[in-house]
């Protein structure tokens, strides 16, 4: 008989209930149906395949016993295990460690194992040691692995980060396209369960088609993470460093990540923070492996509260108490941003995601797109692209970058912009953004307001710039789509530059019709481009042309507003927003005093957790999450039953840590009573 999913969830992971979407996906898998789960990072995708994997393995174990009982001795029953295909080695190590802690029997198979170790793992798997095995995608082509797969029973193949099959996104991995062929040559077709945090319609279609999912049950859970505050601040390079320094100093006990776009930037910022006495770690692919893992460890076990890193950091880090993620540079896409920022507040407690950017960042991003292969340092193998694939990847990246730029420039709700990007219908009234296909930038100055982002909380003035907007669109039309932004600005402002005169642009009707500053003209141009009135081509030397909505600009009733672009105003507004947010969320001291949570007891349990974690050589959150500790403070469990009822406590955790924690709680209560 199959154990109920809820029972498995409770016994291994200690959770009382499934999160939205999890139950339906688990149910569909156990009913034998392929699934596609689209969930934001941190929503709990792993549980969706781990619970079925464990339930299926337990069922098989029982089946075997029955076979033995039936005196069916000698007939060797093939081992049953679930395969999880995942592109990241670091993810596997962590997941396997966490599953072991929960009392499961996991393994991984990738090229970090020596050939000898690989043989041992496969042999043990054949003998039924494991319930679940993580496999790197390129291992599926290994003849030894294929031979192994033919001898065991594989009821379920889970594909993590399934968007890697699509050339339309940014993480294309050629080895993912061979997954379907691998599955097809298995003796029995398993249920195939695909998971991703990338939700654009195009990528979703690619996943279903290329993985050959069979009429999958598809579930897209809400991308909204209400506990996350989103902020955008346009700052010069020096001001960014000062901002980060002030921010981390304000929260010495909180854990946070600062992402930079290059290794050089990581090193520079890290050195600056260290010089200023901040306990910071750093991480990028250019560091020796030993230093990388030491730094990662220092951050994960809370020895260093701040981690300065490139995007190579974090894929496999399930540290739930990250209180802020600051982006020191512009990320390459909304997906990348949402994934990285989403590492904040996985425990559901308030957390902040702040993006610092400037025009220089954009130039660097364009340069990076032109220069580099589209694989980050976290990739395990040299999953190489052909020339054609590379060209397509670059074009995609330009498109995605433009939408990222739109996020920085929008005057509308930041959360709304992202949700719309991910295809959520946040608010149809007044929303101008794309729904589904992110073909045009989503900028909705009116409409959806979340009340927890810098644009909703800020006091940005909306300035009416209708005549200027119309002049720009008219001028762009006259110039015939052959010139860049600088020329357009020069023509409008009546410049006598050599290029203008040489091309006879001073003959155009629009020549010299505008009085506003060059910066103001550029700001309005950017917004016009973001909302589809003009277009700016991709590439390093973008050319300005008319957009699909150009005609609207000359119609009666057209109006166009701009978020105040005067620097002083913007700074003051950002400061005001910051003050309000700090008051709303509270800084360290205010935050520890949560209703019903005794700060002193919490600190004691935290120290105990750190001690036990160091002893077991695991990160503290693997022992218990902050949320679990807080629940203990509130409930003060004194019996095994009460301890089991704490969210995040399973049987294994009770057996291993229950006594120690309950003793600490009892001792604390005695102390309080004695006072
Ligand atoms: P994802 O893979 O979607 O990024 P994870 O699977 O790593 O997310 O889960 C994120 C966090 O949520 C983990 O700490 C996990 O233990 C926790 N979690 C998952 N499911 C539940 C649940 N049903 N109840 C409480 N916490 C959960
Ligand atoms: Zn908002």
XYZ file of C-alpha atoms and ligand atoms in Angstrom:
703
model
C 0.000 0.000 0.000
C 1.204 3.484 -0.782
C 1.861 5.808 2.130
C -0.226 8.950 1.872
C 1.714 11.955 0.532
C 0.824 13.966 3.605
C 2.188 11.220 5.823
C 5.459 11.192 3.867
C 5.668 14.987 4.048
C 5.173 14.886 7.795
C 7.460 11.937 8.540
C 10.470 13.056 6.522
C 10.172 16.820 6.333
C 8.114 17.610 9.392
C 5.598 19.789 7.598
C 1.911 19.599 8.431
C 0.566 20.828 5.156
C 1.487 21.175 1.515
C 2.048 24.610 0.147
C -0.226 25.868 -2.635
C 0.284 23.760 -5.726
C 2.417 21.065 -4.134
C -0.419 18.715 -3.314
C -1.915 18.821 -6.801
C 1.448 18.129 -8.439
C 2.301 15.297 -6.049
C -1.165 13.816 -6.557
C -0.877 13.932 -10.339
C 2.548 12.267 -10.297
C 1.355 9.477 -8.018
C -1.658 9.004 -10.266
C 0.786 8.318 -13.086
C 0.502 11.567 -14.992
C 3.324 13.696 -16.408
C 3.453 17.148 -14.858
C 4.897 20.568 -15.471
C 5.293 22.631 -12.321
C 6.079 26.312 -12.732
C 6.911 27.864 -9.403
C 9.107 30.710 -8.307
C 12.351 29.968 -6.525
C 11.690 29.148 -2.919
C 8.116 27.998 -3.468
C 9.074 24.404 -2.723
C 9.560 22.548 -5.992
C 11.810 19.895 -4.480
C 9.064 18.565 -2.239
C 6.921 18.028 -5.337
C 9.186 15.252 -6.585
C 10.814 14.161 -3.332
C 7.526 13.185 -1.708
C 6.391 11.019 -4.661
C 9.898 9.541 -4.910
C 9.813 8.473 -1.258
C 6.235 7.226 -1.443
C 7.038 5.147 -4.544
C 10.191 3.732 -2.955
C 8.390 2.780 0.242
C 5.684 1.112 -1.774
C 8.306 -0.892 -3.642
C 10.011 -1.893 -0.380
C 6.721 -3.262 0.899
C 6.071 -5.032 -2.367
C 9.411 -6.764 -2.027
C 8.573 -7.980 1.442
C 5.322 -9.400 0.171
C 7.201 -11.176 -2.578
C 9.490 -12.714 0.006
C 6.528 -13.665 2.175
C 5.069 -15.461 -0.804
C 8.124 -17.695 -0.662
C 9.211 -16.153 -3.893
C 12.786 -16.462 -2.695
C 15.569 -16.248 -5.200
C 13.624 -14.135 -7.648
C 15.592 -10.907 -7.389
C 13.317 -7.910 -7.531
C 14.902 -4.958 -9.314
C 15.592 -1.924 -7.174
C 13.192 1.000 -7.487
C 14.420 4.570 -7.542
C 13.539 8.004 -8.826
C 15.994 9.915 -11.015
C 16.283 13.656 -10.601
C 18.036 15.415 -13.458
C 19.645 18.640 -12.372
C 22.271 20.808 -14.058
C 24.100 21.913 -10.958
C 26.531 19.873 -8.958
C 26.402 22.138 -5.905
C 22.644 21.681 -5.793
C 23.058 17.912 -5.640
C 25.433 17.910 -2.706
C 23.117 20.100 -0.675
C 19.944 18.302 -1.581
C 21.455 14.927 -0.788
C 22.739 16.188 2.533
C 19.357 17.641 3.464
C 17.541 14.448 2.420
C 19.889 12.332 4.521
C 19.209 14.595 7.486
C 15.504 13.984 6.921
C 16.049 10.233 7.079
C 15.820 9.396 3.371
C 18.286 7.365 1.269
C 19.537 9.671 -1.501
C 22.586 9.616 -3.783
C 24.039 11.647 -6.577
C 25.847 10.703 -9.746
C 28.014 13.276 -11.491
C 31.535 13.945 -12.665
C 32.729 15.138 -9.261
C 32.813 11.435 -8.330
C 35.858 9.439 -9.400
C 35.163 6.561 -11.826
C 35.639 4.191 -8.905
C 33.111 6.103 -6.769
C 30.701 6.146 -9.706
C 30.919 2.354 -9.910
C 30.242 2.041 -6.201
C 27.199 4.335 -6.379
C 25.700 2.412 -9.306
C 26.347 -0.928 -7.650
C 24.698 0.202 -4.433
C 21.796 1.642 -6.378
C 21.340 -1.716 -8.107
C 21.125 -3.353 -4.730
C 18.387 -1.002 -3.641
C 20.314 1.283 -1.319
C 18.788 4.459 -2.661
C 15.297 5.849 -3.053
C 16.278 8.862 -5.107
C 19.280 9.679 -7.264
C 20.365 13.094 -8.574
C 22.018 12.875 -11.986
C 23.820 15.479 -14.058
C 22.251 15.635 -17.551
C 25.364 14.716 -19.503
C 25.733 11.525 -17.422
C 22.639 10.205 -19.189
C 24.816 9.658 -22.263
C 27.323 7.601 -20.297
C 26.957 3.970 -21.528
C 27.589 2.699 -17.999
C 24.748 4.785 -16.689
C 22.455 3.679 -19.507
C 23.239 0.046 -18.768
C 22.482 0.669 -15.125
C 19.197 2.405 -15.900
C 18.048 -0.629 -17.872
C 18.460 -2.927 -14.863
C 16.496 -0.987 -12.249
C 12.885 0.126 -12.046
C 12.513 3.872 -12.532
C 8.916 4.917 -11.864
C 9.652 8.640 -11.973
C 12.102 10.978 -13.706
C 12.070 14.514 -12.348
C 13.676 17.251 -14.446
C 14.739 20.224 -12.388
C 15.489 23.604 -14.008
C 13.579 22.302 -17.017
C 13.855 25.644 -18.867
C 17.424 24.582 -19.722
C 15.937 22.680 -22.701
C 14.851 25.917 -24.326
C 17.031 28.036 -26.551
C 14.594 30.851 -25.962
C 15.749 31.436 -22.411
C 19.184 32.202 -21.121
C 20.333 28.922 -19.583
C 20.173 26.651 -22.614
C 22.016 23.365 -22.021
C 22.405 21.158 -25.097
C 22.563 18.020 -22.927
C 18.990 18.700 -21.814
C 17.742 18.064 -25.330
C 18.901 14.426 -25.006
C 16.735 13.734 -21.943
C 13.735 12.628 -23.999
C 15.839 10.102 -25.927
C 17.228 8.716 -22.682
C 13.737 8.269 -21.285
C 12.507 6.674 -24.507
C 15.097 3.898 -24.300
C 14.178 2.888 -20.746
C 12.450 -0.512 -20.551
C 9.367 1.136 -19.111
C 8.362 4.733 -19.601
C 8.431 6.501 -16.239
C 6.260 9.399 -15.207
C 8.122 12.559 -16.216
C 7.856 15.569 -13.954
C 9.376 18.867 -15.092
C 9.938 21.889 -12.864
C 11.073 25.408 -13.557
C 10.875 28.935 -12.220
C 10.776 30.379 -15.714
C 7.258 30.971 -16.788
C 7.176 32.705 -20.137
C 4.738 30.946 -22.442
C 7.367 30.262 -25.075
C 9.685 28.472 -22.667
C 6.805 26.465 -21.248
C 5.873 25.242 -24.731
C 9.475 24.281 -25.407
C 9.628 22.240 -22.219
C 6.528 20.221 -23.079
C 7.643 19.652 -26.674
C 11.340 18.908 -26.191
C 10.982 16.782 -23.062
C 8.104 15.011 -24.837
C 5.782 15.345 -21.872
C 2.642 13.348 -22.321
C -0.444 15.544 -21.798
C 1.101 16.995 -18.666
C -0.843 18.290 -15.722
C 0.444 21.859 -15.701
C 0.404 24.043 -12.672
C 1.660 27.593 -12.407
C 1.680 28.854 -8.862
C 1.639 32.496 -8.013
C 4.928 34.228 -8.542
C 4.094 36.846 -5.990
C 6.229 36.764 -2.862
C 4.437 39.276 -0.676
C 7.098 39.152 2.038
C 9.676 40.602 -0.342
C 10.100 44.345 -0.671
C 11.420 45.416 -4.096
C 13.429 48.567 -4.572
C 15.229 50.191 -7.496
C 17.774 52.962 -6.977
C 19.703 54.701 -9.740
C 23.071 55.587 -8.216
C 26.554 56.437 -9.460
C 29.304 53.874 -8.901
C 30.696 55.501 -5.745
C 27.279 56.137 -4.284
C 26.467 52.448 -4.682
C 29.358 51.398 -2.479
C 28.391 53.925 0.175
C 24.814 52.712 0.029
C 25.800 49.047 0.499
C 28.096 49.927 3.381
C 25.450 51.956 5.180
C 22.880 49.244 4.557
C 24.897 46.341 5.957
C 26.056 48.387 8.959
C 22.465 49.040 9.860
C 21.868 45.284 10.125
C 24.970 43.665 11.585
C 23.194 40.472 12.643
C 21.294 39.902 9.420
C 22.362 37.672 6.576
C 22.378 39.053 3.067
C 23.831 38.641 -0.404
C 25.248 41.412 -2.601
C 25.403 40.348 -6.241
C 27.856 41.984 -8.660
C 27.991 41.340 -12.400
C 31.744 40.705 -12.667
C 34.474 39.058 -10.621
C 36.386 42.315 -10.578
C 33.441 44.136 -9.064
C 33.059 41.394 -6.436
C 36.704 41.697 -5.436
C 36.605 45.503 -5.266
C 33.439 45.681 -3.191
C 34.511 42.835 -0.929
C 37.852 44.501 -0.225
C 36.119 47.767 0.526
C 33.702 46.124 2.958
C 36.529 44.237 4.695
C 38.544 47.448 4.959
C 35.558 49.024 6.651
C 35.395 46.214 9.173
C 32.366 44.349 7.789
C 32.533 40.569 8.161
C 31.981 39.683 4.518
C 32.584 36.605 2.400
C 33.089 36.574 -1.347
C 32.381 34.042 -4.050
C 33.073 33.837 -7.767
C 34.285 31.274 -10.232
C 37.754 32.816 -10.400
C 38.592 31.853 -6.825
C 40.314 28.571 -5.945
C 37.790 25.862 -5.104
C 39.003 25.624 -1.516
C 38.465 29.337 -0.895
C 35.076 29.221 -2.568
C 33.779 26.471 -0.377
C 35.280 28.014 2.770
C 33.584 31.321 1.969
C 30.294 29.654 1.173
C 30.496 27.708 4.399
C 31.263 30.854 6.431
C 28.147 32.494 5.026
C 25.898 29.484 5.362
C 26.823 28.832 9.000
C 26.326 32.517 9.849
C 29.992 33.260 10.564
C 29.992 35.929 7.850
C 26.672 37.737 7.531
C 27.382 39.349 4.151
C 28.186 37.476 0.946
C 29.501 39.432 -2.051
C 29.232 37.252 -5.141
C 28.674 36.832 -8.832
C 25.665 34.864 -10.004
C 27.817 31.724 -9.669
C 26.763 31.799 -6.031
C 23.496 30.616 -4.670
C 22.009 28.068 -7.059
C 22.192 25.249 -4.568
C 22.134 27.252 -1.386
C 18.955 26.655 0.545
C 19.633 29.186 3.283
C 16.220 30.266 4.389
C 17.145 33.238 6.599
C 18.654 35.511 3.947
C 17.140 38.875 4.935
C 18.222 40.922 1.937
C 19.586 40.577 -1.575
C 21.204 43.671 -3.035
C 22.114 43.819 -6.701
C 25.125 46.062 -7.073
C 24.807 45.879 -10.859
C 22.031 45.375 -13.337
C 21.165 41.667 -13.831
C 20.867 40.279 -17.336
C 17.157 39.531 -17.253
C 14.040 39.665 -15.129
C 14.251 35.896 -14.721
C 17.796 36.080 -13.432
C 16.861 38.961 -11.181
C 13.788 37.291 -9.757
C 15.673 34.075 -9.150
C 18.568 35.776 -7.389
C 16.447 38.263 -5.460
C 14.119 35.390 -4.579
C 16.839 33.866 -2.410
C 15.822 36.434 0.182
C 13.123 35.554 2.677
C 12.583 31.909 1.857
C 11.314 31.466 5.396
C 8.397 33.753 4.568
C 9.577 36.508 6.905
C 9.947 40.085 5.573
C 13.030 40.601 3.422
C 14.321 43.230 1.018
C 15.447 43.017 -2.607
C 17.202 46.136 -3.771
C 18.569 46.813 -7.219
C 21.242 49.489 -7.651
C 22.000 50.447 -11.224
C 23.215 53.108 -13.646
C 23.876 53.615 -17.353
C 27.369 52.216 -16.993
C 25.859 48.881 -15.923
C 23.848 48.717 -19.123
C 26.970 49.243 -21.213
C 28.761 46.492 -19.281
C 25.838 44.116 -19.785
C 25.892 44.715 -23.540
C 29.623 44.141 -23.553
C 29.207 40.885 -21.616
C 26.578 39.667 -24.055
C 28.928 40.285 -26.963
C 31.961 38.806 -25.292
C 31.044 35.745 -23.329
C 29.741 32.281 -23.851
C 26.269 31.988 -22.424
C 27.226 29.740 -19.546
C 28.008 30.834 -16.037
C 30.796 29.434 -13.922
C 28.409 27.173 -12.071
C 28.005 24.820 -15.003
C 29.478 21.419 -14.513
C 30.461 20.531 -18.024
C 31.439 22.184 -21.272
C 27.992 21.852 -22.764
C 29.063 23.736 -25.896
C 26.831 25.696 -28.280
C 27.180 25.864 -32.066
C 27.805 29.230 -33.779
C 24.189 29.467 -34.797
C 22.948 28.654 -31.312
C 25.316 31.258 -29.947
C 24.006 33.976 -32.271
C 20.455 33.140 -31.283
C 21.417 33.152 -27.622
C 22.917 36.635 -27.980
C 19.821 38.014 -29.700
C 17.701 36.587 -26.888
C 19.890 38.137 -24.297
C 19.578 41.578 -25.830
C 15.805 41.209 -25.793
C 15.810 40.094 -22.146
C 18.148 42.914 -21.139
C 15.825 45.485 -22.635
C 12.989 44.212 -20.480
C 15.263 44.366 -17.459
C 16.034 47.977 -18.315
C 12.305 48.619 -18.438
C 12.021 47.406 -14.838
C 14.606 49.961 -13.729
C 12.905 52.777 -15.558
C 9.250 52.104 -14.935
C 7.267 54.540 -12.826
C 4.736 51.813 -12.121
C 4.666 49.159 -9.419
C 7.825 47.040 -9.588
C 6.102 43.897 -8.375
C 3.360 44.443 -10.932
C 5.945 44.757 -13.702
C 7.525 41.439 -12.795
C 4.288 39.572 -12.267
C 3.083 40.787 -15.645
C 6.364 39.625 -17.163
C 5.763 36.165 -15.737
C 2.354 36.113 -17.315
C 0.239 36.907 -14.289
C -2.845 38.980 -14.830
C -2.291 41.333 -11.916
C -4.651 44.052 -12.933
C -6.195 44.609 -16.288
C -7.493 48.102 -15.552
C -4.901 50.566 -16.793
C -2.168 48.003 -17.235
C -0.182 48.513 -20.410
C 2.324 45.770 -19.954
C 2.627 42.498 -21.772
C 0.698 39.473 -20.678
C 2.472 36.242 -21.442
C 4.950 36.975 -24.185
C 7.358 39.649 -23.038
C 7.619 41.146 -26.503
C 7.123 44.682 -25.281
C 8.250 46.224 -22.046
C 5.632 46.314 -19.333
C 5.379 49.768 -17.940
C 2.176 50.584 -16.195
C 2.258 53.950 -14.505
C -1.262 53.408 -13.276
C -3.113 50.313 -12.219
C -1.784 47.646 -9.883
C -0.099 48.971 -6.750
C 1.478 46.515 -4.301
C 2.328 49.028 -1.587
C 5.618 47.236 -0.862
C 8.030 48.446 -3.536
C 10.019 51.643 -3.989
C 7.693 52.939 -6.689
C 4.557 52.324 -4.637
C 6.104 53.797 -1.505
C 8.150 56.506 -3.195
C 6.995 60.014 -3.943
C 7.990 60.150 -7.561
C 6.291 63.058 -9.201
C 4.714 62.304 -12.498
C 5.603 65.157 -14.824
C 3.497 65.773 -17.908
C 5.830 65.734 -20.917
C 3.265 65.290 -23.678
C 4.600 67.974 -26.123
C 8.169 66.698 -25.770
C 7.073 63.097 -26.272
C 5.208 64.071 -29.440
C 8.200 66.034 -30.727
C 10.462 63.048 -30.219
C 8.186 60.613 -32.022
C 7.779 63.071 -34.916
C 11.536 63.606 -35.152
C 12.306 59.882 -35.059
C 9.864 59.428 -37.950
C 11.597 62.149 -39.960
C 15.025 60.623 -39.360
C 13.977 57.338 -40.957
C 15.364 54.867 -38.432
C 19.004 55.234 -39.376
C 20.469 57.043 -36.356
C 21.164 56.473 -32.690
C 19.781 58.316 -29.657
C 22.538 60.922 -29.575
C 21.720 62.148 -33.093
C 18.016 62.363 -32.284
C 18.772 64.502 -29.246
C 21.083 66.721 -31.277
C 18.515 67.288 -34.007
C 15.744 68.131 -31.562
C 17.933 70.584 -29.690
C 19.342 72.188 -32.848
C 22.945 71.069 -32.452
C 25.484 72.146 -35.073
C 27.627 69.041 -34.626
C 29.582 67.854 -37.619
C 27.540 64.681 -37.933
C 24.246 66.599 -37.971
C 25.400 69.087 -40.584
C 27.127 66.456 -42.698
C 23.952 64.367 -42.928
C 21.869 67.541 -43.591
C 19.764 66.744 -40.554
C 19.411 70.486 -39.934
C 16.979 70.565 -42.852
C 14.437 68.415 -41.008
C 11.237 70.136 -39.784
C 11.983 68.945 -36.228
C 15.406 70.557 -36.131
C 15.755 72.818 -33.102
C 12.141 72.489 -31.967
C 12.904 71.469 -28.363
C 14.253 73.505 -25.409
C 14.551 70.759 -22.764
C 17.940 69.477 -21.580
C 19.597 66.584 -23.387
C 19.159 64.442 -20.262
C 15.439 65.171 -20.159
C 15.048 64.324 -23.851
C 16.890 61.038 -23.296
C 14.772 60.182 -20.270
C 11.566 60.672 -22.245
C 12.995 58.693 -25.162
C 13.746 55.768 -22.852
C 10.207 55.779 -21.527
C 8.768 56.060 -25.034
C 10.828 53.048 -26.042
C 9.741 51.145 -22.947
C 6.097 51.640 -23.827
C 6.410 50.867 -27.520
C 6.051 54.358 -29.074
C 9.530 54.243 -30.497
C 11.847 51.291 -30.919
C 15.515 50.944 -30.164
C 17.304 48.158 -32.001
C 19.426 45.563 -30.231
C 23.166 45.387 -30.408
C 25.967 47.621 -29.305
C 25.108 50.534 -31.607
C 21.336 50.744 -31.255
C 19.344 52.653 -33.840
C 16.101 54.503 -33.045
C 12.981 53.917 -35.130
C 9.212 54.167 -34.803
C 7.498 51.701 -32.487
C 4.199 49.866 -33.015
C 2.337 52.572 -31.080
C 3.937 55.555 -32.846
C 0.696 56.669 -34.517
C -1.058 57.055 -31.151
C 1.347 59.829 -30.193
C -0.083 62.171 -32.847
C -3.709 61.484 -32.004
C -5.897 63.846 -30.031
C -6.092 63.028 -26.359
C -2.597 61.553 -26.219
C -0.780 62.283 -22.994
C 2.528 61.141 -21.642
C 3.885 61.397 -18.089
C 7.390 60.838 -16.842
C 8.635 59.854 -13.435
C 10.476 62.925 -12.194
C 13.961 62.603 -13.560
C 15.677 65.470 -11.773
C 18.430 63.812 -9.752
C 17.835 65.757 -6.537
C 14.181 64.829 -6.530
C 14.907 61.207 -7.258
C 17.447 61.016 -4.437
C 15.128 62.674 -1.964
C 12.308 60.387 -3.006
C 14.515 57.328 -2.612
C 15.561 58.494 0.841
C 11.979 59.063 1.881
C 10.973 55.646 0.559
C 13.842 54.035 2.418
C 12.910 55.680 5.697
C 9.348 54.547 5.301
C 10.375 50.994 4.474
C 12.743 50.819 7.409
C 9.949 51.976 9.656
C 7.605 49.432 8.111
C 9.880 46.419 8.276
C 12.006 47.507 11.170
C 15.722 47.002 11.440
C 17.389 44.330 13.534
C 16.384 45.364 17.000
C 12.774 45.985 16.269
C 12.471 42.784 14.321
C 13.648 40.360 16.921
C 10.771 41.323 19.170
C 8.055 39.468 17.358
C 4.785 38.878 19.115
C 5.050 35.807 21.291
C 8.698 35.235 20.477
C 11.006 35.705 23.410
C 14.158 37.273 21.988
C 16.374 35.798 24.675
C 15.101 32.262 24.250
C 15.380 32.629 20.482
C 19.028 33.624 20.810
C 19.654 30.678 23.109
C 18.093 28.200 20.717
C 19.998 29.797 17.866
C 23.278 29.318 19.718
C 22.361 25.707 20.481
C 21.517 25.125 16.829
C 24.858 26.569 15.753
C 26.678 24.302 18.225
C 24.909 21.161 17.020
C 25.312 22.166 13.392
C 29.045 22.741 13.754
C 29.323 19.396 15.492
C 27.485 17.595 12.696
C 29.277 19.727 10.089
C 26.068 20.879 8.484
C 24.693 24.417 8.067
C 22.426 25.614 10.909
C 19.337 25.761 8.709
C 19.690 22.050 8.016
C 19.204 21.428 11.753
C 16.211 23.777 12.053
C 15.001 26.844 10.158
C 14.586 30.213 11.879
C 10.853 29.737 11.520
C 11.042 26.417 13.412
C 13.033 28.019 16.228
C 10.546 30.837 16.448
C 7.694 28.345 16.654
C 9.519 26.594 19.500
C 9.786 29.919 21.339
C 6.084 30.438 20.919
C 4.921 26.899 21.726
C 7.548 25.824 24.246
C 7.160 22.104 23.463
C 7.785 19.764 26.419
C 6.767 16.358 25.035
C 7.728 14.414 21.922
C 4.259 14.965 20.570
C 4.394 18.709 21.083
C 7.854 18.826 19.546
C 6.673 16.896 16.487
C 3.888 19.413 16.058
C 6.408 22.207 15.475
C 6.517 22.985 11.731
C 9.768 21.685 10.263
C 10.172 18.844 12.780
C 9.983 15.317 11.410
C 10.576 12.019 13.181
C 14.275 12.004 12.423
C 14.727 15.519 13.750
C 12.756 14.649 16.870
C 14.958 11.637 17.507
C 18.152 13.527 16.890
C 17.544 16.907 18.474
C 14.261 16.764 20.394
C 15.677 15.999 23.799
C 18.414 18.634 23.624
C 16.106 21.409 22.492
C 13.329 20.556 24.922
C 15.880 20.490 27.732
C 17.119 23.937 26.723
C 13.563 25.264 26.649
C 12.725 23.747 30.045
C 15.888 25.140 31.549
C 15.097 28.560 30.190
C 11.588 28.455 31.626
C 12.912 27.417 35.045
C 15.317 30.337 34.919
C 12.524 32.751 34.082
C 10.347 31.413 36.887
C 13.186 31.648 39.396
C 13.683 35.337 38.674
P 12.501 25.692 -4.843
O 13.183 24.453 -5.325
O 11.144 25.888 -5.432
O 13.359 26.919 -4.971
P 12.711 24.457 -2.280
O 12.191 23.156 -2.676
O 14.180 24.598 -2.085
O 12.227 25.563 -3.289
O 11.939 24.909 -0.962
C 12.156 26.173 -0.364
C 11.978 26.083 1.142
O 10.614 25.845 1.482
C 12.772 24.960 1.775
O 13.374 25.439 2.948
C 11.722 23.914 2.078
O 12.074 23.096 3.167
C 10.509 24.771 2.390
N 9.231 24.048 2.141
C 8.911 23.327 1.049
N 7.669 22.804 1.160
C 7.182 23.207 2.354
C 5.933 22.995 3.046
N 4.933 22.254 2.533
N 5.790 23.575 4.259
C 6.784 24.336 4.795
N 7.971 24.552 4.194
C 8.182 24.011 2.990
Zn 4.527 48.112 -5.879
